[in-house]
Structures are given as C-alpha cells and as structure tokens.
Coordinates of C-alpha atoms in Angstrom, one line a residue:
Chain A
X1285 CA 43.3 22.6 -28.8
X1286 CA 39.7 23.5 -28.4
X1287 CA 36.9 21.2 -27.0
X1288 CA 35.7 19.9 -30.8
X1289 CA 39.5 19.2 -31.6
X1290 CA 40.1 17.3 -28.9
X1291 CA 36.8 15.4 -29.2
X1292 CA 37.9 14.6 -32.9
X1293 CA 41.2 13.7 -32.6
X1294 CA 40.0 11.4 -29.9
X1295 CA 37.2 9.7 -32.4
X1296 CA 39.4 9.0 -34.8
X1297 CA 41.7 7.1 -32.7
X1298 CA 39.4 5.0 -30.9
X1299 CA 37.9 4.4 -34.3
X1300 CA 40.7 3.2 -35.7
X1301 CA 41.4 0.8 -32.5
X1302 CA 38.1 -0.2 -31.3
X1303 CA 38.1 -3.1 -33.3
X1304 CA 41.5 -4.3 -31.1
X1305 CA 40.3 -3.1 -28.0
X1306 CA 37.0 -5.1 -28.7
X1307 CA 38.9 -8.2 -29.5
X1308 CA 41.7 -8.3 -26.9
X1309 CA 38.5 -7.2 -24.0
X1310 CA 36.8 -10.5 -25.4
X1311 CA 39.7 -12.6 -25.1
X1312 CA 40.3 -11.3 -21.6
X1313 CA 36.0 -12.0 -20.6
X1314 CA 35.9 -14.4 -23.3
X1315 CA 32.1 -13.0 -23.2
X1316 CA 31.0 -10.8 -26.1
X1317 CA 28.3 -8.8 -23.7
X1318 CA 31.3 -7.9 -21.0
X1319 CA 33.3 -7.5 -23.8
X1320 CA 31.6 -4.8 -25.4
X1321 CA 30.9 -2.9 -21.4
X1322 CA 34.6 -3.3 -20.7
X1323 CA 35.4 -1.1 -23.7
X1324 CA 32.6 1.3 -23.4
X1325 CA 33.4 2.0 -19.9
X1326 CA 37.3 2.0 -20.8
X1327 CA 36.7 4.7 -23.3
X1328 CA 34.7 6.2 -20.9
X1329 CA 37.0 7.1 -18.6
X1330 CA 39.9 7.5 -21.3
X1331 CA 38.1 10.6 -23.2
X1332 CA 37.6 11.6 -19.1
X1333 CA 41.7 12.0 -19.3
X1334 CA 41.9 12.4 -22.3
X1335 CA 43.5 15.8 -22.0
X1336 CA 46.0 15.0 -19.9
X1337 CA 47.5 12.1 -22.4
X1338 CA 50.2 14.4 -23.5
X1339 CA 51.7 11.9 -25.8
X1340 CA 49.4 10.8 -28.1
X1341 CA 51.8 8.7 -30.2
X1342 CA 51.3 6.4 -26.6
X1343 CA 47.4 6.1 -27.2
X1344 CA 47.3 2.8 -28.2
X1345 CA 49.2 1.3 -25.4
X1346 CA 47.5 3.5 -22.7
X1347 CA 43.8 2.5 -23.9
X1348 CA 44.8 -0.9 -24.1
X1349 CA 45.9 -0.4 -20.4
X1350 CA 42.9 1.2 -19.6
X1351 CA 40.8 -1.5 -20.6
X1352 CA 43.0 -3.9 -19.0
X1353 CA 42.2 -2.5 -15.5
X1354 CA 38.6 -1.6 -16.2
X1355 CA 38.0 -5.8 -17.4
X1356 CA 39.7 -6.4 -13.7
X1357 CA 37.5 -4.2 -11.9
X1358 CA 34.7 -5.8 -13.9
X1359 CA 36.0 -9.1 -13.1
X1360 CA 36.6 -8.2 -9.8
X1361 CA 33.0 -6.4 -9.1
X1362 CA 31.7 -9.5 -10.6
X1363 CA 33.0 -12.0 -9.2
X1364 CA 32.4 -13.7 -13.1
X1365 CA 32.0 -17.4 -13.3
X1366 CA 33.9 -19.5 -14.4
X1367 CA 33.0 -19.8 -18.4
X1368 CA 31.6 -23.0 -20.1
X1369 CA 33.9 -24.0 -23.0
X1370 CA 30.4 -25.6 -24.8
X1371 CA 29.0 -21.8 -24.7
X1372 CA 31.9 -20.6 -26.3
X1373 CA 30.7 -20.6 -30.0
X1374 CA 27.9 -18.7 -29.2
X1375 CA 30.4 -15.9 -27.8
X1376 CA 32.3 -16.5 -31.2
X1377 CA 29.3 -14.7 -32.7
X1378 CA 27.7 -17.7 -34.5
X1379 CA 29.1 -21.1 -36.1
X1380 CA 32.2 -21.2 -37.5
X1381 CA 33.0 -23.5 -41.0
X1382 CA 36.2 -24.3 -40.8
X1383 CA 36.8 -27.3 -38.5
X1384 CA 40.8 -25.8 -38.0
X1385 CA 39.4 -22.4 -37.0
X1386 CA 37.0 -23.5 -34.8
X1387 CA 39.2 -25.6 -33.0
X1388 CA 41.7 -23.0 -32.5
X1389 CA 39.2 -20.6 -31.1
X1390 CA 38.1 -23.5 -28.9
X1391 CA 41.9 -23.7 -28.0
X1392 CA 42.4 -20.4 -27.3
X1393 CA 39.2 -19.9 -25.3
X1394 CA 40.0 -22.8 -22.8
X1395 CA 43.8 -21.2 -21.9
X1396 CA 44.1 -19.9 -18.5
X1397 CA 44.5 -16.2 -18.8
X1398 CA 47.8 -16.2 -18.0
X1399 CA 48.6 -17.7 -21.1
X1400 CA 45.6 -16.2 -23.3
X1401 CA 46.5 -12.3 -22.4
X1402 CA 50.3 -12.6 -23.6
X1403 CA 49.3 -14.0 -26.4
X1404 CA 46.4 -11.5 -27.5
X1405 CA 48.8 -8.9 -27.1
X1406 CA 51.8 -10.5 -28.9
X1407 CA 49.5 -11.5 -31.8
X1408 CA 46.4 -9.4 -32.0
X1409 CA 48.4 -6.1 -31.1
X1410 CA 51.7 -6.6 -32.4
X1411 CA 53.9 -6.2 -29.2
X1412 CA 57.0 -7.3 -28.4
X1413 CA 58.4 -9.1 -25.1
X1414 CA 59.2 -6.3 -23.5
X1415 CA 56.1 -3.8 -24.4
X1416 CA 54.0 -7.2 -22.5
X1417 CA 56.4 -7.6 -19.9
X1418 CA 55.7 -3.5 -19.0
X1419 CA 51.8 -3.7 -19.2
X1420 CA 51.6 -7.1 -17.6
X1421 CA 54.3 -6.0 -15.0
X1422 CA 56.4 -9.3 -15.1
X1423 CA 59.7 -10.2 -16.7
X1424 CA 60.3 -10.4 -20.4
X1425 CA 61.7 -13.9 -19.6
X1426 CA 58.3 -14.7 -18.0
X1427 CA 56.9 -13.2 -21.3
X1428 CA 58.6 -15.6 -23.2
X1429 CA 58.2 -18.6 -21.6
X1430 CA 54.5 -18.1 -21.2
X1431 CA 54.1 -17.3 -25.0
X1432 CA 56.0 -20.3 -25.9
X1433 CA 53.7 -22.3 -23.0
X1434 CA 50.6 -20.6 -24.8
X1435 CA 51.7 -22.3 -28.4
X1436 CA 52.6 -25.6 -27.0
X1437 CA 48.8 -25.9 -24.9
X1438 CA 47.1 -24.5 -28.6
X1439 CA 49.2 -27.4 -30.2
X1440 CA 48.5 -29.8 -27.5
X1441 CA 44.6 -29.2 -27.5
X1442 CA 44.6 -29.2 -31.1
X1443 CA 46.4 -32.6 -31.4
X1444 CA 49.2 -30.8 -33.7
X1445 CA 52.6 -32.6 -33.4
X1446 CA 54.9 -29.9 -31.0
X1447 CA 57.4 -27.9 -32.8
X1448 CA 60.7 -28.0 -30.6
X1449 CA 62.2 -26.0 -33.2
X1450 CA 60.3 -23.2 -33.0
X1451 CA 61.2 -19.7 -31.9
X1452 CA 59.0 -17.3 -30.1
X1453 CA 58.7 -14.4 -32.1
X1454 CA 59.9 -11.6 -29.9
Chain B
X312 CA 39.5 -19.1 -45.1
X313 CA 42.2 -17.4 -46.9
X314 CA 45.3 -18.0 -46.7
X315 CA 46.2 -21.4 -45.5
X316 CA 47.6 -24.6 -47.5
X317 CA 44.7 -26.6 -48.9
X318 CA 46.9 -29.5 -47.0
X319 CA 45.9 -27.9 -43.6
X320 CA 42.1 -28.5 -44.9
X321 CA 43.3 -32.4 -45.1
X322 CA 44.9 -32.6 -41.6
X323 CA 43.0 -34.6 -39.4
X324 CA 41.2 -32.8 -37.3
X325 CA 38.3 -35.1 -36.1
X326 CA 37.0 -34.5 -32.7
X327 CA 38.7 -31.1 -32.0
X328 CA 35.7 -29.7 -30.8
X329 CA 36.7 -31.1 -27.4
X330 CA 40.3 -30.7 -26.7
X331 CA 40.7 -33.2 -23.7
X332 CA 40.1 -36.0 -25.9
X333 CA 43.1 -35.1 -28.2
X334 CA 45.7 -36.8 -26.5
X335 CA 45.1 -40.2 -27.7
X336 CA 44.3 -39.2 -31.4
X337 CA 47.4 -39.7 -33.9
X338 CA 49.5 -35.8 -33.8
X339 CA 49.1 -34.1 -37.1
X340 CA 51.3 -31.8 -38.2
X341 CA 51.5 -28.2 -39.2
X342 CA 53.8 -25.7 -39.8
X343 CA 54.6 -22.8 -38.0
X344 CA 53.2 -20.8 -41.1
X345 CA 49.9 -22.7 -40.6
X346 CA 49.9 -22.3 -37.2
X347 CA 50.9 -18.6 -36.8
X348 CA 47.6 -18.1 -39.4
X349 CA 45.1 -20.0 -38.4
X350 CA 45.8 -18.1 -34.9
X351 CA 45.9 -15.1 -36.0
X352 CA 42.7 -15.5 -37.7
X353 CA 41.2 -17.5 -34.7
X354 CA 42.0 -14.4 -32.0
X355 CA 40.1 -11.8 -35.3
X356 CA 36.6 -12.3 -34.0
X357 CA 33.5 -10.5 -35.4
X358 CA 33.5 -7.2 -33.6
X359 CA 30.1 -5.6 -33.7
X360 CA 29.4 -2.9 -35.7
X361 CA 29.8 0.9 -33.9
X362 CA 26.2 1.8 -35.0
X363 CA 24.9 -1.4 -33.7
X364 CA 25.4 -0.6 -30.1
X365 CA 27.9 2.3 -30.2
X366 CA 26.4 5.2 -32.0
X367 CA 28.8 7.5 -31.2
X368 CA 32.5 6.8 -30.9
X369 CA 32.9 9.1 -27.6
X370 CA 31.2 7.4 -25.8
X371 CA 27.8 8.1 -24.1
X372 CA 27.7 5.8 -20.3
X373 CA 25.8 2.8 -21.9
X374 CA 24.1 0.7 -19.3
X375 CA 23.4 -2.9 -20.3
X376 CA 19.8 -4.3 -21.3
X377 CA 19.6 -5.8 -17.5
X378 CA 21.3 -3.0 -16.1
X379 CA 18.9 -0.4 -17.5
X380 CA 15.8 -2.9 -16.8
X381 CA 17.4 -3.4 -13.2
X382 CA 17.6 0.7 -13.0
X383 CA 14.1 1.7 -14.7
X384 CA 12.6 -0.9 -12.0
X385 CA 14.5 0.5 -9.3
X386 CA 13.8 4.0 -10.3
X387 CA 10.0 3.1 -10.7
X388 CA 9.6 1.4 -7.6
X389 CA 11.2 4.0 -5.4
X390 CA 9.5 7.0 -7.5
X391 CA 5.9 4.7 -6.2
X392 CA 7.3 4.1 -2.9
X393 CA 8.0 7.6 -2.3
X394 CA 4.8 8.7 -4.0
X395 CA 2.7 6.8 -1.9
X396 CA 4.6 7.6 1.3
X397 CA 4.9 11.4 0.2
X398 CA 0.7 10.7 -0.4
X399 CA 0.5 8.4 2.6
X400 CA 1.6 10.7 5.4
X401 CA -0.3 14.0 3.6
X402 CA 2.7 15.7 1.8
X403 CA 0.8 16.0 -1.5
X404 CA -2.9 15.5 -2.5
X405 CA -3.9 12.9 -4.6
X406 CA -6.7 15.4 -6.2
X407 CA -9.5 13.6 -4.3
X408 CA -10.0 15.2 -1.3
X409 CA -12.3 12.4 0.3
X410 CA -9.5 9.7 -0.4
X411 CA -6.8 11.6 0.7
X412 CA -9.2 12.3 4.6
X413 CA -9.6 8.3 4.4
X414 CA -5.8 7.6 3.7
X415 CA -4.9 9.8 6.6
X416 CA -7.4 8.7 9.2
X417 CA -6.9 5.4 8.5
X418 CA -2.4 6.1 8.5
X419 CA -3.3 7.0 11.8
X420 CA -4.9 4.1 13.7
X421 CA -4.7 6.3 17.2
X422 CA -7.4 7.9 16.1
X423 CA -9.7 5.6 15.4
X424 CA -9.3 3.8 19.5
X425 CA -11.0 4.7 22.3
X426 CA -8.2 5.6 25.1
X427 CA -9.3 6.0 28.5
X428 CA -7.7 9.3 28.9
X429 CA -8.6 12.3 27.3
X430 CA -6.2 15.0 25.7
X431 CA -5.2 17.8 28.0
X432 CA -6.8 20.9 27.4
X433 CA -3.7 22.1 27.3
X434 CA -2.3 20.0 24.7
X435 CA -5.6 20.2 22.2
X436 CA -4.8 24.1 22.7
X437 CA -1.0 23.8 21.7
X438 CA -1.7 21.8 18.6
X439 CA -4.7 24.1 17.7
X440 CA -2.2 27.3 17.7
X441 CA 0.4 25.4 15.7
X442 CA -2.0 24.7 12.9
X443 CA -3.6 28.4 13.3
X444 CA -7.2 28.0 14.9
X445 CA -8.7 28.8 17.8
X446 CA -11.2 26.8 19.3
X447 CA -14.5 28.4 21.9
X448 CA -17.4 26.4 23.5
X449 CA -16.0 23.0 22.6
X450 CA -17.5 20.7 24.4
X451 CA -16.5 16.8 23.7
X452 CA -14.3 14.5 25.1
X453 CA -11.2 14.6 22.7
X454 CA -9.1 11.3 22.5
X455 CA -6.5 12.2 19.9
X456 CA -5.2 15.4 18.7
X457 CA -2.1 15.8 16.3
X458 CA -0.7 18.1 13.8
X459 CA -0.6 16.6 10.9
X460 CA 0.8 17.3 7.1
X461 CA -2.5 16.8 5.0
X462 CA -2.5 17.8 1.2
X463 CA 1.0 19.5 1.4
X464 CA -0.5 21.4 4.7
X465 CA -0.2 20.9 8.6
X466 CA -3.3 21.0 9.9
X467 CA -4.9 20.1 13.1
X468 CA -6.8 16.4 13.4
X469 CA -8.4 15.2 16.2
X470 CA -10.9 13.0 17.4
X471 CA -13.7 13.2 19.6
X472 CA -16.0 10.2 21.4
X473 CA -19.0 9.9 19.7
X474 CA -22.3 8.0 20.3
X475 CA -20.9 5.4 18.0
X476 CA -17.2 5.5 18.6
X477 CA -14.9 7.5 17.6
X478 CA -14.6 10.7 15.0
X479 CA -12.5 12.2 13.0
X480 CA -12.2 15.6 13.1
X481 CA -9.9 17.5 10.5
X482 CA -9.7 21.1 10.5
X483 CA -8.5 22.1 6.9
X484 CA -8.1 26.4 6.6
X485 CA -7.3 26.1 3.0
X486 CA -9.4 23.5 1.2
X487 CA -12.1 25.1 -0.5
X488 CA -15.1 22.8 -0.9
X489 CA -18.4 24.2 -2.8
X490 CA -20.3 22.2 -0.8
X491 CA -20.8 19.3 1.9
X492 CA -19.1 16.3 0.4
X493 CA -20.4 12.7 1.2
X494 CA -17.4 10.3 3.2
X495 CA -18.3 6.6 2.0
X496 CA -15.2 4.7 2.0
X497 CA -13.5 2.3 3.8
X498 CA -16.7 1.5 6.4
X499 CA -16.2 5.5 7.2
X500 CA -19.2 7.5 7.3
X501 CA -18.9 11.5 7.3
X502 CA -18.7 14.8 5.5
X503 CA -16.6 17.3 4.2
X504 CA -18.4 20.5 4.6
X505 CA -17.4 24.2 3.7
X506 CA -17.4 26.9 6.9
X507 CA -19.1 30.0 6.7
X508 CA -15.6 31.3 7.9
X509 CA -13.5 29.9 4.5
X510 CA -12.0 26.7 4.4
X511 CA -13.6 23.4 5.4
X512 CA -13.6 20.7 7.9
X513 CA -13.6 17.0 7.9
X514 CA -16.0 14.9 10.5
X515 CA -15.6 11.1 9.4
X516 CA -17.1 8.8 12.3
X517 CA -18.6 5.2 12.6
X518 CA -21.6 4.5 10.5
X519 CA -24.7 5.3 12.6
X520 CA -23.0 8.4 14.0
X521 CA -24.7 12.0 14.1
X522 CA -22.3 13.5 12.2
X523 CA -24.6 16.7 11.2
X524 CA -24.6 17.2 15.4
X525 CA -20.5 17.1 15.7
X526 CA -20.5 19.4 12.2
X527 CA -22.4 22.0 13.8
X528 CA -20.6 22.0 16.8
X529 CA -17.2 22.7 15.3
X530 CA -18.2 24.7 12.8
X531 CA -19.9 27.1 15.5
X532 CA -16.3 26.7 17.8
X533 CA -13.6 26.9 15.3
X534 CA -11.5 30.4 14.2
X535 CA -9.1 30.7 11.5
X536 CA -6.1 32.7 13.0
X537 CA -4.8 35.0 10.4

C-alpha cells in the first residue's frame, strides 16, 4: 500500500470515529480543552504505527486504547485537579434546556472514573463486558458490577426511584 | 429532545442541578427505556467541528493556545538571550562598530582597573601572536591584555595606564574604517581610527585623556602578521 493509501485509509477511519474518541477522551478529562489534546496526540502517535496495525477491522478498539493511555500520561504529566462539578456546564459546551439532560450530564460528570469509563464504553462505544474487561484489564464480573454501580449512583443523584429489576446489558 | 415520553418532561426534577441534595426529595420514577435514553443522549456531547481546530484529519502536532504562547516566549527569550550573549562577548557585530568597542570594554571590567602589576612582556607578546600582530617600540605600562572574540573575530585588547586612568586599546586587522570615528558613550572618550597598514584600532580612555598621543604610538608600533 503506498504512502497516500495508507494516509487515506487512515482519514477515513479516524473520521468516521473522531466524534467517539472525542467524546469518551471528554468523559475520561471531563475537560473539553484536554479533551480535544488527548485525541490529537492519540492520533498522533496512532498514524506513527499506523503501519504496523495489521488488522484494521481492530482499529477502533486499538485507537480507543490509544487514547486511553495517552489521557493517563496526560493525567499523569499533569498532575490535573480535581474538577469543579459547578464548571461542568461550561465543558458541556454551553447551557443545556432540558432540566433531565442536564442533570444526567451533571450525574455523569460527578462519577468517579471508575464508574464513568465502563460506562462510556458500554454506552457510547457499544461494548460488551468482556471487550471492557480486556481494555480496562479487570474481570468481566468487575465489569458488571461497576456498570450496574454506575446506573444506581446516576439514579441516586438524579433522585430516580432504583430499579432492582433491572439487568445490565451485557 | 427526541425521543423520550412527554411524562419524563413531567417528572419532578426540581433541584437536580445539585445531586447531594437529592436524597431527601420524593424518588421519581423512570423507566429503564427513559433512562437508557436520556443517558445515551447525556454521554453525546457537542464534539467540535474538525475544521475548527483539526484542519486535517492526520494530524499535524497541535500545541495548545498556552502551550504555543509558553513556547514562542520561550523561544523568543532564549533567541534574545543568546543574541545578546553571542553580541555581548563579541561573537557577532551589532553593525555599529562604536557600540559593539563599548559593549566589550565595558563586558570586561579588568580592563578598566588599575592593577599594581603590569603584564609580562612575555605574556602581551603571546597574546599579540595569537591574534596576528607584532608589536616594536611600545613603550607603556600595560595592565590588561586578552584575546578576545570581537565582531565574530579574536583580536588582541589591552590596556595601558594613561594620564587619566586607564585605556582601551583594541587592535582590529579587519575592520575597515574610512576614517577616525568619535567614542562618546557610556562616560568613554576615544577613537576608532584607520592604520595606514589596513585595518583599524580602538583607543577608548577616561575623558580628559590624550588619546591622539596613545593613537600615534600604536599606530607607529603595531604589524599585521600575514
């Protein structure tokens, strides 16, 4: 595949996913600004490897890794603040209308991380237990439970009645 | 929003802007439907626009607004720092000869003391060779001798104990000067004249000095060496 090729093939996929990768590095910063870095240097360094991705059906999943370890060395060069929840709308990029969706975001914004990541991933990107557990490197159990822990804390902050009945979509 | 029950709009949701203070509100309900949409829309932020900050989907390193400021400063205040050393110790010429003779004289306070020993004859003669002159019938009592990078050149300075302290004496094989050249700066009172033999020398002493007296003498004792 020659140089252009590659370069193409790699614009259309990060096209097509950018929007994700945006989204799930702003859940993880919770900062728009970092947000936006985190994936720019991400994809930085993925079109650096991006020959050696020999499976490119795996693209998704290996950017989203890559962006998982870049917000960490971010974090972690950093040394980020804790955020302010009363800041958070401005993040949010502007007001929001809807009192429910407002609240939700507020919600969502004030979960540790250990409960906001899963979450992203099972709802934003469409995995499954398992596909978590293996970029998260923990149990699908542990999956699980913090998924169904993430629901229950959106619930609780929200003052929604719990739903014992509920099943964790897997 | 799209979507939801026009019931959810109904729920009570008073005073969710602060979560904490949910616990002693009445529980509303909502259904898993609901709930599964509303966060599903809640995690879809506003992602900016590629061309806003992104122009090109391969991306180009990006520094942030701060980062970049943080750089150009940095880069701009060592490029000045550097400059003005570079300029400061006589690595490259500011285009003024006469500021670039006070800049060095006055980077080298040594000069401008009266020590009560004088430079070996055999040390003026060393730093004379390395800086390609020759010296005859010199007669002064020399405090101060270096070689010394002037205007991207090594060159031979000295100074000599005049009538009214001491003098600068710069010996410059490769400055071209039309003419002698007035030294006014800095409470330093000289010349910068041509020699008959190419080149020029600088003679920059205490106002009140005889300058003219020291220019003549050097000028009649110094030799290029080719």
């Amino acid at each position: 595949m020659s140089e252009i090729e590659r370069r193409r093939e790699f614009d259309a996929l990060t096209r097509a996913l950018r929007p994700e990768l945006f989204r799930y590095a702003f859940w993880l910063s919770r900062d728009r600004q970092l947000a936006e870095d985190v994936v720019q240097e991400a994809l930085l360094r993925a079109w650096r490897a991006w020959a050696e991705l020999r499976d490119t059906t795996a693209a998704k999943s290996w950017l989203i890794s890559i962006v998982r370890r870049e917000h960490a060395r971010t974090y972690e060069r950093k040394r980020l603040e804790t955020v302010d929840v009363a800041d958070f709308e401005e993040q949010l990029s502007g007001p929001v209308d809807d009192p429910d969706l407002r609240a939700m975001r507020q919600a969502i914004l004030g979960l540790e991380q250990e409960y906001r990541e899963p979450l992203v991933l099972q709802v934003l990107m469409g995995y499954k237990a398992k596909e978590i557990a293996d970029l998260m490197d923990m149990t699908s159990g542990a999956v699980l439970t913090r998924l169904h822990r993430a629901r229950a804390r959106l619930r609780e902050a929200m003052g929604i009645e719990p739903d014992d009945r509920r099943e964790v979509p897997q | 929003m799209t979507g939801r029950d026009d019931n959810t709009k109904d729920m009570n949701t008073a005073g969710t802007d602060n979560p904490s203070e949910t616990s002693d509100r009445p529980r509303r309900q909502m259904s898993d439907a609901q709930f599964e949409q509303l966060l599903g829309e809640a995690l879809r932020v506003d992602v900016p626009e590629p061309g806003q900050r992104h122009a090109p989907t391969v991306p180009a390193r990006r520094p942030s607004v701060l980062r970049f400021a943080a750089l150009a400063a940095g880069v701009v205040l060592a490029v000045g720092v550097i400059v003005n050393q570079l300029w400061t110790y006589g690595y490259i010429a500011s285009g003024d000869i006469v500021d670039d003779v006070v800049v060095h004289i006055n980077h080298e306070p040594a000069a401008l003391i009266e020590p009560a020993a004088s430079v070996t004859q055999e040390r003026f003669s060393g730093v004379m060779q390395a800086a390609g002159v020759s010296m005859s019938r010199f007669d002064a009592r020399v405090t101060y001798v270096e070689l010394c990078p002037f205007r991207g050149e090594m060159v031979a300075h000295f100074a000599l104990q005049g009538s009214a302290g001491p003098v600068t004496v710069m010996l410059l094989p490769n400055e071209q000067v039309n003419g002698p050249i007035a030294v006014d700066e800095d409470g330093f009172h000289g010349t910068i004249a041509p020699l008959s033999i190419g080149g020029s020398i600088a003679i920059v002493g205490e106002p009140g000095e005889d300058i003219q007296d020291i220019q003549n003498r050097v000028a009649d004792a110094v030799r290029w060496r080719l």
